[in-house]
């Protein structure tokens, strides 16, 4: 159960919320056949959705929100007034922006909930190979051997996903990657490459030897998701003001920190501000 728990909750089984894990399993494995379908994007996630969404609205890039002044008849953002707003930022930033307003509103419980989250990292090693090298499947599970630094859990054949037969590109992913964040980056890169090469050589598909690595980049998102532990009080989408809603996978969606939860939260935030949003 550990690989599924790490993939879905980014939290080791020993520490994870059984209720959240059970919800994920129930909605995927215990539902209709298509509920457990694995959807793998053929492009990067920014091009898949955010870039397209940004073309439908007015974006203000490089305009950091430093002040929020909500009230029941509107909200002032950086000295500019709006009818309403959705605050869709990590809870630490939400707590910073709303510290004074929440204290003034007597909503210290919400403020404490925003500050109560702990976070876990996800590491991704992107590897470019000297020549094409295709895995049997575009996504494959790896066996972990922590003592050897073989802590990758999944490998994605990025070239295969993109339909590029002339390239060799892999992405090796490790969830709950606290040990990686604390180690020498060069050693981590070498160990993960060795893990894939060694396990590919033993695969029943009799893969050719992994080609030479020409480039490797290790990305560690230190606060990738909140730690999905038992007893965590997650905020609702509502706030003390009818003109301000919260959104994010960290709100009380019933799911861990996943895209499905983020979508649910965004829809609910829209309903909070406009009950006729459906």
PDB file of C-alpha atoms in Angstrom:
ATOM      1  CA  UNK A   1       0.000   0.000   0.000  1.00  0.00           C
ATOM      2  CA  UNK A   2       2.978   2.312   0.473  1.00  0.00           C
ATOM      3  CA  UNK A   3       3.472   3.287  -3.226  1.00  0.00           C
ATOM      4  CA  UNK A   4      -0.194   4.252  -3.635  1.00  0.00           C
ATOM      5  CA  UNK A   5      -0.232   6.138  -0.344  1.00  0.00           C
ATOM      6  CA  UNK A   6       2.877   8.118  -1.265  1.00  0.00           C
ATOM      7  CA  UNK A   7       1.538   8.876  -4.737  1.00  0.00           C
ATOM      8  CA  UNK A   8      -1.879  10.033  -3.525  1.00  0.00           C
ATOM      9  CA  UNK A   9      -1.118  11.633  -0.148  1.00  0.00           C
ATOM     10  CA  UNK A  10       2.606  12.465  -0.429  1.00  0.00           C
ATOM     11  CA  UNK A  11       2.767  11.129   3.116  1.00  0.00           C
ATOM     12  CA  UNK A  12       4.239   7.807   4.320  1.00  0.00           C
ATOM     13  CA  UNK A  13       1.687   5.179   5.357  1.00  0.00           C
ATOM     14  CA  UNK A  14       2.940   5.232   8.942  1.00  0.00           C
ATOM     15  CA  UNK A  15       2.004   8.908   9.268  1.00  0.00           C
ATOM     16  CA  UNK A  16      -0.897   9.256   6.833  1.00  0.00           C
ATOM     17  CA  UNK A  17      -4.569   9.835   7.559  1.00  0.00           C
ATOM     18  CA  UNK A  18      -6.419   6.553   7.043  1.00  0.00           C
ATOM     19  CA  UNK A  19      -9.638   8.477   6.371  1.00  0.00           C
ATOM     20  CA  UNK A  20      -8.128  10.430   3.472  1.00  0.00           C
ATOM     21  CA  UNK A  21      -6.448   7.328   2.059  1.00  0.00           C
ATOM     22  CA  UNK A  22      -9.686   5.352   2.294  1.00  0.00           C
ATOM     23  CA  UNK A  23     -11.527   8.140   0.455  1.00  0.00           C
ATOM     24  CA  UNK A  24      -9.023   8.010  -2.412  1.00  0.00           C
ATOM     25  CA  UNK A  25      -9.230   4.209  -2.643  1.00  0.00           C
ATOM     26  CA  UNK A  26     -13.017   4.197  -2.435  1.00  0.00           C
ATOM     27  CA  UNK A  27     -13.452   6.809  -5.164  1.00  0.00           C
ATOM     28  CA  UNK A  28     -10.969   5.118  -7.500  1.00  0.00           C
ATOM     29  CA  UNK A  29     -10.715   1.368  -6.968  1.00  0.00           C
ATOM     30  CA  UNK A  30     -14.194   0.815  -5.506  1.00  0.00           C
ATOM     31  CA  UNK A  31     -16.091   2.805  -8.122  1.00  0.00           C
ATOM     32  CA  UNK A  32     -16.822   2.279 -11.798  1.00  0.00           C
ATOM     33  CA  UNK A  33     -14.081   0.937 -14.041  1.00  0.00           C
ATOM     34  CA  UNK A  34     -13.305   4.352 -15.518  1.00  0.00           C
ATOM     35  CA  UNK A  35     -12.887   5.876 -12.040  1.00  0.00           C
ATOM     36  CA  UNK A  36      -9.431   4.309 -11.813  1.00  0.00           C
ATOM     37  CA  UNK A  37      -8.294   5.434 -15.268  1.00  0.00           C
ATOM     38  CA  UNK A  38      -4.814   6.941 -15.273  1.00  0.00           C
ATOM     39  CA  UNK A  39      -4.653  10.169 -17.271  1.00  0.00           C
ATOM     40  CA  UNK A  40      -1.146  11.105 -18.380  1.00  0.00           C
ATOM     41  CA  UNK A  41      -0.689  14.523 -20.038  1.00  0.00           C
ATOM     42  CA  UNK A  42       1.166  14.627 -23.350  1.00  0.00           C
ATOM     43  CA  UNK A  43       2.351  18.168 -22.646  1.00  0.00           C
ATOM     44  CA  UNK A  44       3.482  20.060 -19.567  1.00  0.00           C
ATOM     45  CA  UNK A  45       0.765  20.967 -17.092  1.00  0.00           C
ATOM     46  CA  UNK A  46       1.100  24.715 -17.662  1.00  0.00           C
ATOM     47  CA  UNK A  47       0.307  24.344 -21.356  1.00  0.00           C
ATOM     48  CA  UNK A  48      -2.445  21.851 -20.584  1.00  0.00           C
ATOM     49  CA  UNK A  49      -4.577  24.177 -18.478  1.00  0.00           C
ATOM     50  CA  UNK A  50      -3.253  27.371 -16.791  1.00  0.00           C
ATOM     51  CA  UNK A  51      -1.926  28.971 -19.988  1.00  0.00           C
ATOM     52  CA  UNK A  52      -5.241  28.370 -21.756  1.00  0.00           C
ATOM     53  CA  UNK A  53      -7.237  29.663 -18.780  1.00  0.00           C
ATOM     54  CA  UNK A  54      -5.076  32.789 -18.577  1.00  0.00           C
ATOM     55  CA  UNK A  55      -6.085  33.742 -22.105  1.00  0.00           C
ATOM     56  CA  UNK A  56      -9.716  34.015 -20.977  1.00  0.00           C
ATOM     57  CA  UNK A  57      -9.118  36.534 -18.189  1.00  0.00           C
ATOM     58  CA  UNK A  58      -7.055  39.611 -17.395  1.00  0.00           C
ATOM     59  CA  UNK A  59      -3.767  38.574 -15.789  1.00  0.00           C
ATOM     60  CA  UNK A  60      -1.581  40.913 -13.737  1.00  0.00           C
ATOM     61  CA  UNK A  61       1.815  39.275 -13.711  1.00  0.00           C
ATOM     62  CA  UNK A  62       4.424  40.543 -11.286  1.00  0.00           C
ATOM     63  CA  UNK A  63       1.758  42.258  -9.189  1.00  0.00           C
ATOM     64  CA  UNK A  64       2.245  40.810  -5.712  1.00  0.00           C
ATOM     65  CA  UNK A  65      -0.743  41.047  -3.388  1.00  0.00           C
ATOM     66  CA  UNK A  66       0.522  42.610  -0.175  1.00  0.00           C
ATOM     67  CA  UNK A  67      -2.682  43.896   1.419  1.00  0.00           C
ATOM     68  CA  UNK A  68      -6.226  42.585   1.740  1.00  0.00           C
ATOM     69  CA  UNK A  69      -9.020  44.523   3.419  1.00  0.00           C
ATOM     70  CA  UNK A  70     -12.248  42.501   3.220  1.00  0.00           C
ATOM     71  CA  UNK A  71     -15.666  43.739   4.282  1.00  0.00           C
ATOM     72  CA  UNK A  72     -19.239  42.661   3.656  1.00  0.00           C
ATOM     73  CA  UNK A  73     -19.695  45.179   0.846  1.00  0.00           C
ATOM     74  CA  UNK A  74     -16.463  44.560  -1.078  1.00  0.00           C
ATOM     75  CA  UNK A  75     -12.766  43.895  -0.758  1.00  0.00           C
ATOM     76  CA  UNK A  76      -9.735  46.139  -1.217  1.00  0.00           C
ATOM     77  CA  UNK A  77      -6.702  44.446  -2.777  1.00  0.00           C
ATOM     78  CA  UNK A  78      -3.540  46.562  -2.841  1.00  0.00           C
ATOM     79  CA  UNK A  79      -5.684  49.716  -2.508  1.00  0.00           C
ATOM     80  CA  UNK A  80      -7.949  48.700  -5.410  1.00  0.00           C
ATOM     81  CA  UNK A  81     -11.573  47.875  -4.678  1.00  0.00           C
ATOM     82  CA  UNK A  82     -13.398  44.786  -6.003  1.00  0.00           C
ATOM     83  CA  UNK A  83     -16.841  43.290  -5.435  1.00  0.00           C
ATOM     84  CA  UNK A  84     -15.390  39.971  -4.247  1.00  0.00           C
ATOM     85  CA  UNK A  85     -12.257  37.832  -4.370  1.00  0.00           C
ATOM     86  CA  UNK A  86     -11.073  34.239  -4.152  1.00  0.00           C
ATOM     87  CA  UNK A  87      -7.846  33.858  -2.190  1.00  0.00           C
ATOM     88  CA  UNK A  88      -6.099  30.890  -3.823  1.00  0.00           C
ATOM     89  CA  UNK A  89      -2.636  30.807  -2.266  1.00  0.00           C
ATOM     90  CA  UNK A  90      -0.855  28.381   0.090  1.00  0.00           C
ATOM     91  CA  UNK A  91      -2.171  28.590   3.663  1.00  0.00           C
ATOM     92  CA  UNK A  92       1.020  30.182   4.997  1.00  0.00           C
ATOM     93  CA  UNK A  93       0.538  33.140   2.638  1.00  0.00           C
ATOM     94  CA  UNK A  94      -3.178  33.281   3.357  1.00  0.00           C
ATOM     95  CA  UNK A  95      -2.386  33.510   7.075  1.00  0.00           C
ATOM     96  CA  UNK A  96       0.067  36.326   6.436  1.00  0.00           C
ATOM     97  CA  UNK A  97      -2.375  38.349   4.337  1.00  0.00           C
ATOM     98  CA  UNK A  98      -5.336  37.776   6.639  1.00  0.00           C
ATOM     99  CA  UNK A  99      -3.595  37.995  10.009  1.00  0.00           C
ATOM    100  CA  UNK A 100      -4.883  41.437  11.000  1.00  0.00           C
ATOM    101  CA  UNK A 101      -8.351  41.149   9.375  1.00  0.00           C
ATOM    102  CA  UNK A 102      -9.034  37.775  11.013  1.00  0.00           C
ATOM    103  CA  UNK A 103      -7.927  39.022  14.429  1.00  0.00           C
ATOM    104  CA  UNK A 104     -10.154  42.071  14.076  1.00  0.00           C
ATOM    105  CA  UNK A 105     -13.060  39.807  13.093  1.00  0.00           C
ATOM    106  CA  UNK A 106     -12.446  37.532  16.090  1.00  0.00           C
ATOM    107  CA  UNK A 107     -11.766  34.589  13.769  1.00  0.00           C
ATOM    108  CA  UNK A 108      -8.569  33.414  15.418  1.00  0.00           C
ATOM    109  CA  UNK A 109      -9.644  29.789  14.941  1.00  0.00           C
ATOM    110  CA  UNK A 110      -9.380  30.151  11.167  1.00  0.00           C
ATOM    111  CA  UNK A 111      -6.048  31.916  11.525  1.00  0.00           C
ATOM    112  CA  UNK A 112      -4.660  29.091  13.659  1.00  0.00           C
ATOM    113  CA  UNK A 113      -5.946  26.505  11.175  1.00  0.00           C
ATOM    114  CA  UNK A 114      -4.100  28.282   8.363  1.00  0.00           C
ATOM    115  CA  UNK A 115      -0.898  28.165  10.397  1.00  0.00           C
ATOM    116  CA  UNK A 116      -1.248  24.528  11.482  1.00  0.00           C
ATOM    117  CA  UNK A 117      -0.159  22.840   8.253  1.00  0.00           C
ATOM    118  CA  UNK A 118       3.104  20.964   7.883  1.00  0.00           C
ATOM    119  CA  UNK A 119       4.506  20.276   4.432  1.00  0.00           C
ATOM    120  CA  UNK A 120       6.391  17.556   2.587  1.00  0.00           C
ATOM    121  CA  UNK A 121       8.607  17.788  -0.511  1.00  0.00           C
ATOM    122  CA  UNK A 122       8.420  16.081  -3.891  1.00  0.00           C
ATOM    123  CA  UNK A 123      11.600  15.581  -5.919  1.00  0.00           C
ATOM    124  CA  UNK A 124      11.749  15.186  -9.697  1.00  0.00           C
ATOM    125  CA  UNK A 125      14.890  14.287 -11.615  1.00  0.00           C
ATOM    126  CA  UNK A 126      14.652  15.182 -15.308  1.00  0.00           C
ATOM    127  CA  UNK A 127      17.136  13.224 -17.403  1.00  0.00           C
ATOM    128  CA  UNK A 128      18.135  13.647 -21.042  1.00  0.00           C
ATOM    129  CA  UNK A 129      19.739  10.678 -22.793  1.00  0.00           C
ATOM    130  CA  UNK A 130      22.241  10.610 -25.641  1.00  0.00           C
ATOM    131  CA  UNK A 131      19.848   8.636 -27.840  1.00  0.00           C
ATOM    132  CA  UNK A 132      16.228   7.403 -27.879  1.00  0.00           C
ATOM    133  CA  UNK A 133      15.371   4.821 -25.241  1.00  0.00           C
ATOM    134  CA  UNK A 134      11.751   3.764 -24.786  1.00  0.00           C
ATOM    135  CA  UNK A 135      10.325   2.150 -21.673  1.00  0.00           C
ATOM    136  CA  UNK A 136       7.694  -0.619 -22.033  1.00  0.00           C
ATOM    137  CA  UNK A 137       5.097   1.810 -20.611  1.00  0.00           C
ATOM    138  CA  UNK A 138       5.079   5.625 -20.359  1.00  0.00           C
ATOM    139  CA  UNK A 139       4.821   5.359 -16.558  1.00  0.00           C
ATOM    140  CA  UNK A 140       6.432   2.611 -14.492  1.00  0.00           C
ATOM    141  CA  UNK A 141       6.832   1.927 -10.781  1.00  0.00           C
ATOM    142  CA  UNK A 142      10.306   1.579  -9.294  1.00  0.00           C
ATOM    143  CA  UNK A 143      11.434  -0.569  -6.375  1.00  0.00           C
ATOM    144  CA  UNK A 144      12.936   1.431  -3.539  1.00  0.00           C
ATOM    145  CA  UNK A 145      16.151   0.586  -1.700  1.00  0.00           C
ATOM    146  CA  UNK A 146      16.699   3.472   0.667  1.00  0.00           C
ATOM    147  CA  UNK A 147      20.057   2.169   1.900  1.00  0.00           C
ATOM    148  CA  UNK A 148      21.450   2.571  -1.622  1.00  0.00           C
ATOM    149  CA  UNK A 149      19.783   5.896  -2.286  1.00  0.00           C
ATOM    150  CA  UNK A 150      17.328   4.239  -4.677  1.00  0.00           C
ATOM    151  CA  UNK A 151      14.364   6.289  -3.488  1.00  0.00           C
ATOM    152  CA  UNK A 152      12.614   6.972  -6.796  1.00  0.00           C
ATOM    153  CA  UNK A 153       9.064   5.605  -6.878  1.00  0.00           C
ATOM    154  CA  UNK A 154       7.989   6.267 -10.465  1.00  0.00           C
ATOM    155  CA  UNK A 155       9.690   6.894 -13.788  1.00  0.00           C
ATOM    156  CA  UNK A 156       7.937   8.647 -16.678  1.00  0.00           C
ATOM    157  CA  UNK A 157       9.047   8.296 -20.289  1.00  0.00           C
ATOM    158  CA  UNK A 158       8.550  11.924 -21.285  1.00  0.00           C
ATOM    159  CA  UNK A 159       9.593  11.384 -24.896  1.00  0.00           C
ATOM    160  CA  UNK A 160       7.053   8.578 -25.265  1.00  0.00           C
ATOM    161  CA  UNK A 161       4.302  10.710 -23.720  1.00  0.00           C
ATOM    162  CA  UNK A 162       5.082  13.514 -26.159  1.00  0.00           C
ATOM    163  CA  UNK A 163       5.172  11.112 -29.104  1.00  0.00           C
ATOM    164  CA  UNK A 164       8.818  11.970 -29.824  1.00  0.00           C
ATOM    165  CA  UNK A 165      10.623   8.865 -31.087  1.00  0.00           C
ATOM    166  CA  UNK A 166      13.878  10.742 -31.672  1.00  0.00           C
ATOM    167  CA  UNK A 167      14.514  11.759 -28.066  1.00  0.00           C
ATOM    168  CA  UNK A 168      15.310  10.068 -24.798  1.00  0.00           C
ATOM    169  CA  UNK A 169      13.888  11.924 -21.810  1.00  0.00           C
ATOM    170  CA  UNK A 170      12.883  10.545 -18.419  1.00  0.00           C
ATOM    171  CA  UNK A 171      11.403  12.030 -15.259  1.00  0.00           C
ATOM    172  CA  UNK A 172      12.065  10.155 -12.002  1.00  0.00           C
ATOM    173  CA  UNK A 173       9.743  11.137  -9.157  1.00  0.00           C
ATOM    174  CA  UNK A 174      10.064  10.669  -5.400  1.00  0.00           C
ATOM    175  CA  UNK A 175       7.230  11.712  -3.066  1.00  0.00           C
ATOM    176  CA  UNK A 176       7.683  12.576   0.617  1.00  0.00           C
ATOM    177  CA  UNK A 177      11.281  13.247  -0.401  1.00  0.00           C
ATOM    178  CA  UNK A 178      12.592  14.548   2.905  1.00  0.00           C
ATOM    179  CA  UNK A 179      15.712  12.377   2.721  1.00  0.00           C
ATOM    180  CA  UNK A 180      16.547  13.715  -0.754  1.00  0.00           C
ATOM    181  CA  UNK A 181      16.225  17.331   0.349  1.00  0.00           C
ATOM    182  CA  UNK A 182      18.811  16.687   3.066  1.00  0.00           C
ATOM    183  CA  UNK A 183      21.427  14.954   0.896  1.00  0.00           C
ATOM    184  CA  UNK A 184      24.130  15.989  -1.556  1.00  0.00           C
ATOM    185  CA  UNK A 185      22.432  16.726  -4.883  1.00  0.00           C
ATOM    186  CA  UNK A 186      25.114  15.073  -7.032  1.00  0.00           C
ATOM    187  CA  UNK A 187      24.882  11.866  -5.020  1.00  0.00           C
ATOM    188  CA  UNK A 188      21.088  11.909  -5.290  1.00  0.00           C
ATOM    189  CA  UNK A 189      21.234  12.322  -9.071  1.00  0.00           C
ATOM    190  CA  UNK A 190      23.739   9.501  -9.494  1.00  0.00           C
ATOM    191  CA  UNK A 191      21.757   7.142  -7.243  1.00  0.00           C
ATOM    192  CA  UNK A 192      18.453   7.766  -9.044  1.00  0.00           C
ATOM    193  CA  UNK A 193      20.017   7.259 -12.479  1.00  0.00           C
ATOM    194  CA  UNK A 194      21.621   4.055 -11.222  1.00  0.00           C
ATOM    195  CA  UNK A 195      18.246   2.894  -9.856  1.00  0.00           C
ATOM    196  CA  UNK A 196      16.519   3.247 -13.231  1.00  0.00           C
ATOM    197  CA  UNK A 197      19.396   1.753 -15.229  1.00  0.00           C
ATOM    198  CA  UNK A 198      19.697  -1.238 -12.905  1.00  0.00           C
ATOM    199  CA  UNK A 199      15.998  -2.039 -12.729  1.00  0.00           C
ATOM    200  CA  UNK A 200      15.544  -1.557 -16.475  1.00  0.00           C
ATOM    201  CA  UNK A 201      18.323  -4.075 -17.090  1.00  0.00           C
ATOM    202  CA  UNK A 202      16.417  -6.656 -15.035  1.00  0.00           C
ATOM    203  CA  UNK A 203      13.045  -5.979 -16.668  1.00  0.00           C
ATOM    204  CA  UNK A 204      11.401  -8.944 -18.454  1.00  0.00           C
ATOM    205  CA  UNK A 205      11.068  -6.824 -21.615  1.00  0.00           C
ATOM    206  CA  UNK A 206      14.856  -7.159 -22.067  1.00  0.00           C
ATOM    207  CA  UNK A 207      15.464  -3.478 -22.597  1.00  0.00           C
ATOM    208  CA  UNK A 208      18.744  -2.366 -24.145  1.00  0.00           C
ATOM    209  CA  UNK A 209      21.230  -0.741 -21.801  1.00  0.00           C
ATOM    210  CA  UNK A 210      20.271   2.752 -20.727  1.00  0.00           C
ATOM    211  CA  UNK A 211      22.102   5.287 -22.956  1.00  0.00           C
ATOM    212  CA  UNK A 212      24.534   7.829 -21.590  1.00  0.00           C
ATOM    213  CA  UNK A 213      23.003  10.681 -19.624  1.00  0.00           C
ATOM    214  CA  UNK A 214      23.820  14.000 -21.276  1.00  0.00           C
ATOM    215  CA  UNK A 215      21.923  16.282 -18.879  1.00  0.00           C
ATOM    216  CA  UNK A 216      20.203  15.937 -15.520  1.00  0.00           C
ATOM    217  CA  UNK A 217      18.278  18.444 -13.421  1.00  0.00           C
ATOM    218  CA  UNK A 218      17.020  17.744  -9.907  1.00  0.00           C
ATOM    219  CA  UNK A 219      14.010  19.796  -8.828  1.00  0.00           C
ATOM    220  CA  UNK A 220      12.885  19.695  -5.200  1.00  0.00           C
ATOM    221  CA  UNK A 221       9.612  21.398  -4.326  1.00  0.00           C
ATOM    222  CA  UNK A 222      10.074  21.715  -0.588  1.00  0.00           C
ATOM    223  CA  UNK A 223       6.419  22.482   0.172  1.00  0.00           C
ATOM    224  CA  UNK A 224       4.835  20.388  -2.549  1.00  0.00           C
ATOM    225  CA  UNK A 225       1.768  19.386  -0.508  1.00  0.00           C
ATOM    226  CA  UNK A 226       0.550  19.542   3.042  1.00  0.00           C
ATOM    227  CA  UNK A 227       1.307  16.525   5.218  1.00  0.00           C
ATOM    228  CA  UNK A 228      -1.913  14.478   5.123  1.00  0.00           C
ATOM    229  CA  UNK A 229      -1.827  13.426   8.769  1.00  0.00           C
ATOM    230  CA  UNK A 230      -4.704  12.407  11.080  1.00  0.00           C
ATOM    231  CA  UNK A 231      -6.537  15.071  13.053  1.00  0.00           C
ATOM    232  CA  UNK A 232      -5.671  17.981  10.772  1.00  0.00           C
ATOM    233  CA  UNK A 233      -8.340  20.694  10.838  1.00  0.00           C
ATOM    234  CA  UNK A 234      -8.654  22.056   7.304  1.00  0.00           C
ATOM    235  CA  UNK A 235     -10.496  25.346   6.689  1.00  0.00           C
ATOM    236  CA  UNK A 236     -13.738  25.591   4.769  1.00  0.00           C
ATOM    237  CA  UNK A 237     -13.988  27.847   1.727  1.00  0.00           C
ATOM    238  CA  UNK A 238     -15.932  30.430   3.708  1.00  0.00           C
ATOM    239  CA  UNK A 239     -14.498  33.360   5.672  1.00  0.00           C
ATOM    240  CA  UNK A 240     -16.094  35.891   8.050  1.00  0.00           C
ATOM    241  CA  UNK A 241     -16.836  38.050   4.979  1.00  0.00           C
ATOM    242  CA  UNK A 242     -19.287  37.156   2.225  1.00  0.00           C
ATOM    243  CA  UNK A 243     -17.009  38.878  -0.309  1.00  0.00           C
ATOM    244  CA  UNK A 244     -13.988  36.635   0.277  1.00  0.00           C
ATOM    245  CA  UNK A 245     -13.640  32.886  -0.291  1.00  0.00           C
ATOM    246  CA  UNK A 246     -10.675  30.565   0.147  1.00  0.00           C
ATOM    247  CA  UNK A 247      -9.561  28.038  -2.462  1.00  0.00           C
ATOM    248  CA  UNK A 248      -6.829  25.436  -2.606  1.00  0.00           C
ATOM    249  CA  UNK A 249      -6.263  21.711  -2.264  1.00  0.00           C
ATOM    250  CA  UNK A 250      -5.615  22.370   1.439  1.00  0.00           C
ATOM    251  CA  UNK A 251      -9.214  23.404   2.160  1.00  0.00           C
ATOM    252  CA  UNK A 252     -11.622  20.799   3.516  1.00  0.00           C
ATOM    253  CA  UNK A 253     -12.228  18.901   0.254  1.00  0.00           C
ATOM    254  CA  UNK A 254     -12.208  15.375   1.680  1.00  0.00           C
ATOM    255  CA  UNK A 255      -9.160  14.661  -0.484  1.00  0.00           C
ATOM    256  CA  UNK A 256      -5.426  15.003   0.134  1.00  0.00           C
ATOM    257  CA  UNK A 257      -3.362  17.645  -1.668  1.00  0.00           C
ATOM    258  CA  UNK A 258      -4.212  16.551  -5.214  1.00  0.00           C
ATOM    259  CA  UNK A 259      -5.523  18.203  -8.388  1.00  0.00           C
ATOM    260  CA  UNK A 260      -8.954  16.650  -7.896  1.00  0.00           C
ATOM    261  CA  UNK A 261      -9.225  18.372  -4.529  1.00  0.00           C
ATOM    262  CA  UNK A 262      -8.039  21.682  -5.961  1.00  0.00           C
ATOM    263  CA  UNK A 263     -10.757  21.560  -8.627  1.00  0.00           C
ATOM    264  CA  UNK A 264     -13.431  20.778  -6.037  1.00  0.00           C
ATOM    265  CA  UNK A 265     -12.206  23.642  -3.876  1.00  0.00           C
ATOM    266  CA  UNK A 266     -12.255  26.124  -6.738  1.00  0.00           C
ATOM    267  CA  UNK A 267     -15.812  25.206  -7.665  1.00  0.00           C
ATOM    268  CA  UNK A 268     -16.950  25.480  -4.064  1.00  0.00           C
ATOM    269  CA  UNK A 269     -15.268  28.879  -3.683  1.00  0.00           C
ATOM    270  CA  UNK A 270     -17.233  30.099  -6.709  1.00  0.00           C
ATOM    271  CA  UNK A 271     -20.459  28.834  -5.110  1.00  0.00           C
ATOM    272  CA  UNK A 272     -19.636  30.637  -1.863  1.00  0.00           C
ATOM    273  CA  UNK A 273     -19.421  33.962  -3.694  1.00  0.00           C
ATOM    274  CA  UNK A 274     -22.254  33.199  -6.104  1.00  0.00           C
ATOM    275  CA  UNK A 275     -24.689  30.433  -5.117  1.00  0.00           C
ATOM    276  CA  UNK A 276     -25.943  30.418  -8.720  1.00  0.00           C
ATOM    277  CA  UNK A 277     -22.457  29.675 -10.100  1.00  0.00           C
ATOM    278  CA  UNK A 278     -23.514  26.141 -11.128  1.00  0.00           C
TER     279      UNK A 278
END
